[in-house]
Structure formats: C-alpha cells, structure tokens
Amino acid sequence: MLATRPYKGAHFAVFPEIIPERAILAGTSARGCCPSCGAGWVRIIEKTSEPEEHRGSRFDKGKTAVNGGGRTQEGELYKSREVGWAPGCDCEPLDPVPCVVLDPFGGSGTTGRVATRLGRRSIYVDISGDYLAKLVPGRLANVQMEMCF
C-alpha cells in the first residue's frame, strides 16, 4: 500500500516525492539532453587502480572470493571516478538543455515539483483542468533547485 502525503489543497491522493524522484533520477540525465534529438548526456566514468574497501565477506579472509569483473585478486572492487559528461547521440555538438519529464496524471503537481527541484522541465496532463490550473502553480512557486552535477 502506498501512503499519501498531507496536502492542504483540494487533492486527495498526493504521493510522496521520493517516488517520482527515483524515477526522474533513474530515467533522465542530470547534465541535460541534446536540444536536437532529446538524447540524454551520459557520465564518463573511469576505473582507478585503487581498490575499494572490501564489500561482502568471506569467513577466512573477510573478503569476497570472486575474481574478474573489475575486481582485484582478493575480490575487492576498484574505485571509479567521474571524469565528465558526453552527448548520448551523434548530433551536432550543442550545449545540453534540461531533460523533460512527462506527468500523465498531473494532479497536484508532485512530479513537476520534483522535476523542477532536480533541474528538469515538466509537462502535465490531467483529466481535471482545475487541478492543473489551481494546484500546480502553487506547488511550483517556492521550489529550490538542487545542483545535480
């Protein structure tokens, strides 16, 4: 069961912001997208030669026994670091624009509120034009944007 969140507006099914936040972070690029085709920018990650602290356990050594797949002889994972961003397409290189989040059940604007906070744009659809006209503007009025990259 999904618990709703307290809301003073005229909507009775306001869900927690963590739900759209997880979807937005998983499905959009923090750097933005190509203004021509909409493909998200991708992080450039490189492995280092420095092992991570051990993860998991093995009774005799306190380390995992798995080798390969980015692991050291003792089964430790190598540390990785972000080195930048790259376009996720082959279009002419242009500065990225914010990704767009579609909320097909706009309601009180929870998804749009989270999208705005995370630096994304949002589009709403709702069967009730009153919800979109009356509730959403108030929910977006005081949103603080986070620096995501």
PDB file of N, CA and C in Angstrom, residues 60-124:
ATOM      1  N   ASP A  60      37.199 -16.817   6.023  1.00  0.00           N
ATOM      2  CA  ASP A  60      38.620 -16.917   6.375  1.00  0.00           C
ATOM      3  C   ASP A  60      39.391 -15.617   6.180  1.00  0.00           C
ATOM      4  N   LYS A  61      38.985 -14.750   5.247  1.00  0.00           N
ATOM      5  CA  LYS A  61      39.745 -13.529   4.982  1.00  0.00           C
ATOM      6  C   LYS A  61      38.927 -12.255   5.144  1.00  0.00           C
ATOM      7  N   GLY A  62      37.628 -12.399   5.348  1.00  0.00           N
ATOM      8  CA  GLY A  62      36.797 -11.206   5.458  1.00  0.00           C
ATOM      9  C   GLY A  62      36.624 -10.488   4.135  1.00  0.00           C
ATOM     10  N   LYS A  63      36.899 -11.170   3.030  1.00  0.00           N
ATOM     11  CA  LYS A  63      36.789 -10.558   1.705  1.00  0.00           C
ATOM     12  C   LYS A  63      35.995 -11.496   0.799  1.00  0.00           C
ATOM     13  N   THR A  64      35.520 -10.955  -0.313  1.00  0.00           N
ATOM     14  CA  THR A  64      34.812 -11.800  -1.267  1.00  0.00           C
ATOM     15  C   THR A  64      35.811 -12.650  -2.031  1.00  0.00           C
ATOM     16  N   ALA A  65      35.362 -13.743  -2.551  1.00  0.00           N
ATOM     17  CA  ALA A  65      36.250 -14.656  -3.259  1.00  0.00           C
ATOM     18  C   ALA A  65      36.120 -14.543  -4.771  1.00  0.00           C
ATOM     19  N   VAL A  66      35.290 -13.653  -5.261  1.00  0.00           N
ATOM     20  CA  VAL A  66      35.040 -13.533  -6.695  1.00  0.00           C
ATOM     21  C   VAL A  66      36.158 -12.745  -7.364  1.00  0.00           C
ATOM     22  N   ASN A  67      36.662 -13.241  -8.481  1.00  0.00           N
ATOM     23  CA  ASN A  67      37.669 -12.526  -9.266  1.00  0.00           C
ATOM     24  C   ASN A  67      37.050 -12.071 -10.575  1.00  0.00           C
ATOM     25  N   GLY A  68      37.700 -11.147 -11.250  1.00  0.00           N
ATOM     26  CA  GLY A  68      37.219 -10.661 -12.544  1.00  0.00           C
ATOM     27  C   GLY A  68      36.139  -9.615 -12.372  1.00  0.00           C
ATOM     28  N   GLY A  69      35.710  -9.052 -13.485  1.00  0.00           N
ATOM     29  CA  GLY A  69      34.640  -8.062 -13.451  1.00  0.00           C
ATOM     30  C   GLY A  69      35.001  -6.808 -12.682  1.00  0.00           C
ATOM     31  N   GLY A  70      36.258  -6.350 -12.799  1.00  0.00           N
ATOM     32  CA  GLY A  70      36.659  -5.134 -12.104  1.00  0.00           C
ATOM     33  C   GLY A  70      37.090  -5.364 -10.678  1.00  0.00           C
ATOM     34  N   ARG A  71      37.505  -6.580 -10.375  1.00  0.00           N
ATOM     35  CA  ARG A  71      37.903  -6.885  -9.004  1.00  0.00           C
ATOM     36  C   ARG A  71      39.395  -7.195  -8.934  1.00  0.00           C
ATOM     37  N   THR A  72      39.970  -6.975  -7.768  1.00  0.00           N
ATOM     38  CA  THR A  72      41.377  -7.297  -7.553  1.00  0.00           C
ATOM     39  C   THR A  72      41.517  -8.783  -7.266  1.00  0.00           C
ATOM     40  N   GLN A  73      42.742  -9.241  -7.060  1.00  0.00           N
ATOM     41  CA  GLN A  73      42.990 -10.654  -6.742  1.00  0.00           C
ATOM     42  C   GLN A  73      42.225 -11.086  -5.490  1.00  0.00           C
ATOM     43  N   GLU A  74      42.105 -10.185  -4.539  1.00  0.00           N
ATOM     44  CA  GLU A  74      41.421 -10.533  -3.294  1.00  0.00           C
ATOM     45  C   GLU A  74      39.912 -10.328  -3.381  1.00  0.00           C
ATOM     46  N   GLY A  75      39.408  -9.943  -4.535  1.00  0.00           N
ATOM     47  CA  GLY A  75      37.973  -9.775  -4.702  1.00  0.00           C
ATOM     48  C   GLY A  75      37.474  -8.377  -4.411  1.00  0.00           C
ATOM     49  N   GLU A  76      38.373  -7.426  -4.160  1.00  0.00           N
ATOM     50  CA  GLU A  76      37.942  -6.064  -3.885  1.00  0.00           C
ATOM     51  C   GLU A  76      37.541  -5.365  -5.185  1.00  0.00           C
ATOM     52  N   LEU A  77      36.627  -4.467  -5.099  1.00  0.00           N
ATOM     53  CA  LEU A  77      36.238  -3.671  -6.258  1.00  0.00           C
ATOM     54  C   LEU A  77      37.199  -2.507  -6.413  1.00  0.00           C
ATOM     55  N   TYR A  78      37.481  -2.129  -7.645  1.00  0.00           N
ATOM     56  CA  TYR A  78      38.295  -0.938  -7.883  1.00  0.00           C
ATOM     57  C   TYR A  78      37.428   0.303  -7.729  1.00  0.00           C
ATOM     58  N   LYS A  79      38.005   1.358  -7.229  1.00  0.00           N
ATOM     59  CA  LYS A  79      37.289   2.625  -7.149  1.00  0.00           C
ATOM     60  C   LYS A  79      37.121   3.184  -8.556  1.00  0.00           C
ATOM     61  N   SER A  80      36.065   3.915  -8.752  1.00  0.00           N
ATOM     62  CA  SER A  80      35.861   4.597 -10.028  1.00  0.00           C
ATOM     63  C   SER A  80      35.621   6.065  -9.728  1.00  0.00           C
ATOM     64  N   ARG A  81      35.799   6.892 -10.757  1.00  0.00           N
ATOM     65  CA  ARG A  81      35.554   8.316 -10.570  1.00  0.00           C
ATOM     66  C   ARG A  81      34.944   8.886 -11.836  1.00  0.00           C
ATOM     67  N   GLU A  82      34.136   9.897 -11.631  1.00  0.00           N
ATOM     68  CA  GLU A  82      33.507  10.582 -12.756  1.00  0.00           C
ATOM     69  C   GLU A  82      34.505  11.572 -13.325  1.00  0.00           C
ATOM     70  N   VAL A  83      34.680  11.530 -14.645  1.00  0.00           N
ATOM     71  CA  VAL A  83      35.633  12.443 -15.274  1.00  0.00           C
ATOM     72  C   VAL A  83      34.956  13.473 -16.174  1.00  0.00           C
ATOM     73  N   GLY A  84      33.657  13.338 -16.377  1.00  0.00           N
ATOM     74  CA  GLY A  84      32.964  14.318 -17.201  1.00  0.00           C
ATOM     75  C   GLY A  84      31.670  13.790 -17.780  1.00  0.00           C
ATOM     76  N   TRP A  85      31.210  14.462 -18.815  1.00  0.00           N
ATOM     77  CA  TRP A  85      29.955  14.137 -19.490  1.00  0.00           C
ATOM     78  C   TRP A  85      30.179  14.129 -20.994  1.00  0.00           C
ATOM     79  N   ALA A  86      29.341  13.370 -21.701  1.00  0.00           N
ATOM     80  CA  ALA A  86      29.398  13.326 -23.160  1.00  0.00           C
ATOM     81  C   ALA A  86      27.973  13.243 -23.706  1.00  0.00           C
ATOM     82  N   PRO A  87      27.743  13.803 -24.893  1.00  0.00           N
ATOM     83  CA  PRO A  87      26.419  13.668 -25.505  1.00  0.00           C
ATOM     84  C   PRO A  87      26.095  12.193 -25.736  1.00  0.00           C
ATOM     85  N   GLY A  88      24.830  11.837 -25.588  1.00  0.00           N
ATOM     86  CA  GLY A  88      24.399  10.462 -25.813  1.00  0.00           C
ATOM     87  C   GLY A  88      23.933  10.222 -27.238  1.00  0.00           C
ATOM     88  N   CYS A  89      24.335  11.090 -28.164  1.00  0.00           N
ATOM     89  CA  CYS A  89      23.905  10.980 -29.555  1.00  0.00           C
ATOM     90  C   CYS A  89      25.039  11.436 -30.469  1.00  0.00           C
ATOM     91  N   ASP A  90      24.790  11.356 -31.763  1.00  0.00           N
ATOM     92  CA  ASP A  90      25.781  11.785 -32.751  1.00  0.00           C
ATOM     93  C   ASP A  90      25.385  13.087 -33.440  1.00  0.00           C
ATOM     94  N   CYS A  91      24.470  13.831 -32.839  1.00  0.00           N
ATOM     95  CA  CYS A  91      24.057  15.115 -33.420  1.00  0.00           C
ATOM     96  C   CYS A  91      25.203  16.119 -33.346  1.00  0.00           C
ATOM     97  N   GLU A  92      25.022  17.239 -34.039  1.00  0.00           N
ATOM     98  CA  GLU A  92      25.989  18.327 -33.956  1.00  0.00           C
ATOM     99  C   GLU A  92      26.147  18.722 -32.486  1.00  0.00           C
ATOM    100  N   PRO A  93      27.373  18.855 -31.995  1.00  0.00           N
ATOM    101  CA  PRO A  93      27.571  19.186 -30.574  1.00  0.00           C
ATOM    102  C   PRO A  93      26.983  20.553 -30.212  1.00  0.00           C
ATOM    103  N   LEU A  94      26.005  20.537 -29.335  1.00  0.00           N
ATOM    104  CA  LEU A  94      25.369  21.751 -28.824  1.00  0.00           C
ATOM    105  C   LEU A  94      25.291  21.649 -27.305  1.00  0.00           C
ATOM    106  N   ASP A  95      25.176  22.778 -26.643  1.00  0.00           N
ATOM    107  CA  ASP A  95      25.019  22.752 -25.192  1.00  0.00           C
ATOM    108  C   ASP A  95      23.733  22.018 -24.831  1.00  0.00           C
ATOM    109  N   PRO A  96      23.763  21.218 -23.757  1.00  0.00           N
ATOM    110  CA  PRO A  96      22.556  20.487 -23.371  1.00  0.00           C
ATOM    111  C   PRO A  96      21.482  21.416 -22.819  1.00  0.00           C
ATOM    112  N   VAL A  97      20.247  20.963 -22.931  1.00  0.00           N
ATOM    113  CA  VAL A  97      19.103  21.641 -22.329  1.00  0.00           C
ATOM    114  C   VAL A  97      18.535  20.697 -21.268  1.00  0.00           C
ATOM    115  N   PRO A  98      17.761  21.206 -20.310  1.00  0.00           N
ATOM    116  CA  PRO A  98      17.208  20.319 -19.285  1.00  0.00           C
ATOM    117  C   PRO A  98      16.331  19.225 -19.889  1.00  0.00           C
ATOM    118  N   CYS A  99      16.400  18.041 -19.314  1.00  0.00           N
ATOM    119  CA  CYS A  99      15.545  16.935 -19.742  1.00  0.00           C
ATOM    120  C   CYS A  99      14.091  17.257 -19.408  1.00  0.00           C
ATOM    121  N   VAL A 100      13.176  16.611 -20.117  1.00  0.00           N
ATOM    122  CA  VAL A 100      11.744  16.828 -19.921  1.00  0.00           C
ATOM    123  C   VAL A 100      11.136  15.602 -19.248  1.00  0.00           C
ATOM    124  N   VAL A 101      10.307  15.852 -18.243  1.00  0.00           N
ATOM    125  CA  VAL A 101       9.592  14.802 -17.529  1.00  0.00           C
ATOM    126  C   VAL A 101       8.109  14.954 -17.855  1.00  0.00           C
ATOM    127  N   LEU A 102       7.480  13.874 -18.307  1.00  0.00           N
ATOM    128  CA  LEU A 102       6.045  13.883 -18.596  1.00  0.00           C
ATOM    129  C   LEU A 102       5.300  13.289 -17.408  1.00  0.00           C
ATOM    130  N   ASP A 103       4.330  14.012 -16.908  1.00  0.00           N
ATOM    131  CA  ASP A 103       3.468  13.507 -15.840  1.00  0.00           C
ATOM    132  C   ASP A 103       2.071  13.336 -16.420  1.00  0.00           C
ATOM    133  N   PRO A 104       1.685  12.099 -16.796  1.00  0.00           N
ATOM    134  CA  PRO A 104       0.390  11.885 -17.439  1.00  0.00           C
ATOM    135  C   PRO A 104      -0.795  11.982 -16.480  1.00  0.00           C
ATOM    136  N   PHE A 105      -0.523  12.091 -15.185  1.00  0.00           N
ATOM    137  CA  PHE A 105      -1.574  12.264 -14.183  1.00  0.00           C
ATOM    138  C   PHE A 105      -1.165  13.436 -13.297  1.00  0.00           C
ATOM    139  N   GLY A 106      -1.115  14.631 -13.875  1.00  0.00           N
ATOM    140  CA  GLY A 106      -0.556  15.819 -13.230  1.00  0.00           C
ATOM    141  C   GLY A 106      -1.043  16.106 -11.825  1.00  0.00           C
ATOM    142  N   GLY A 107      -2.324  15.890 -11.579  1.00  0.00           N
ATOM    143  CA  GLY A 107      -2.877  16.054 -10.240  1.00  0.00           C
ATOM    144  C   GLY A 107      -2.448  17.323  -9.543  1.00  0.00           C
ATOM    145  N   SER A 108      -1.807  17.167  -8.392  1.00  0.00           N
ATOM    146  CA  SER A 108      -1.391  18.320  -7.592  1.00  0.00           C
ATOM    147  C   SER A 108      -0.016  18.833  -7.981  1.00  0.00           C
ATOM    148  N   GLY A 109       0.664  18.160  -8.909  1.00  0.00           N
ATOM    149  CA  GLY A 109       1.957  18.641  -9.382  1.00  0.00           C
ATOM    150  C   GLY A 109       3.166  18.104  -8.644  1.00  0.00           C
ATOM    151  N   THR A 110       3.013  16.994  -7.920  1.00  0.00           N
ATOM    152  CA  THR A 110       4.143  16.442  -7.165  1.00  0.00           C
ATOM    153  C   THR A 110       5.313  16.104  -8.076  1.00  0.00           C
ATOM    154  N   THR A 111       5.047  15.436  -9.189  1.00  0.00           N
ATOM    155  CA  THR A 111       6.128  15.058 -10.101  1.00  0.00           C
ATOM    156  C   THR A 111       6.805  16.294 -10.678  1.00  0.00           C
ATOM    157  N   GLY A 112       6.026  17.287 -11.062  1.00  0.00           N
ATOM    158  CA  GLY A 112       6.601  18.520 -11.594  1.00  0.00           C
ATOM    159  C   GLY A 112       7.415  19.270 -10.565  1.00  0.00           C
ATOM    160  N   ARG A 113       6.973  19.235  -9.331  1.00  0.00           N
ATOM    161  CA  ARG A 113       7.715  19.873  -8.239  1.00  0.00           C
ATOM    162  C   ARG A 113       9.093  19.231  -8.097  1.00  0.00           C
ATOM    163  N   VAL A 114       9.126  17.905  -8.121  1.00  0.00           N
ATOM    164  CA  VAL A 114      10.399  17.186  -8.009  1.00  0.00           C
ATOM    165  C   VAL A 114      11.253  17.438  -9.248  1.00  0.00           C
ATOM    166  N   ALA A 115      10.636  17.398 -10.420  1.00  0.00           N
ATOM    167  CA  ALA A 115      11.380  17.649 -11.661  1.00  0.00           C
ATOM    168  C   ALA A 115      12.031  19.030 -11.621  1.00  0.00           C
ATOM    169  N   THR A 116      11.303  20.030 -11.188  1.00  0.00           N
ATOM    170  CA  THR A 116      11.846  21.387 -11.092  1.00  0.00           C
ATOM    171  C   THR A 116      12.998  21.438 -10.100  1.00  0.00           C
ATOM    172  N   ARG A 117      12.822  20.798  -8.951  1.00  0.00           N
ATOM    173  CA  ARG A 117      13.882  20.776  -7.934  1.00  0.00           C
ATOM    174  C   ARG A 117      15.153  20.135  -8.475  1.00  0.00           C
ATOM    175  N   LEU A 118      14.993  19.122  -9.333  1.00  0.00           N
ATOM    176  CA  LEU A 118      16.142  18.402  -9.892  1.00  0.00           C
ATOM    177  C   LEU A 118      16.655  19.022 -11.190  1.00  0.00           C
ATOM    178  N   GLY A 119      16.116  20.170 -11.582  1.00  0.00           N
ATOM    179  CA  GLY A 119      16.606  20.872 -12.763  1.00  0.00           C
ATOM    180  C   GLY A 119      16.075  20.349 -14.082  1.00  0.00           C
ATOM    181  N   ARG A 120      14.941  19.663 -14.050  1.00  0.00           N
ATOM    182  CA  ARG A 120      14.310  19.177 -15.276  1.00  0.00           C
ATOM    183  C   ARG A 120      13.083  20.033 -15.583  1.00  0.00           C
ATOM    184  N   ARG A 121      12.641  19.997 -16.838  1.00  0.00           N
ATOM    185  CA  ARG A 121      11.388  20.636 -17.227  1.00  0.00           C
ATOM    186  C   ARG A 121      10.285  19.598 -17.095  1.00  0.00           C
ATOM    187  N   SER A 122       9.034  20.038 -17.020  1.00  0.00           N
ATOM    188  CA  SER A 122       7.954  19.069 -16.877  1.00  0.00           C
ATOM    189  C   SER A 122       6.744  19.465 -17.708  1.00  0.00           C
ATOM    190  N   ILE A 123       6.026  18.440 -18.134  1.00  0.00           N
ATOM    191  CA  ILE A 123       4.778  18.591 -18.886  1.00  0.00           C
ATOM    192  C   ILE A 123       3.721  17.810 -18.121  1.00  0.00           C
ATOM    193  N   TYR A 124       2.555  18.419 -17.941  1.00  0.00           N
ATOM    194  CA  TYR A 124       1.475  17.793 -17.184  1.00  0.00           C
ATOM    195  C   TYR A 124       0.296  17.475 -18.082  1.00  0.00           C
TER     196      TYR A 124
END
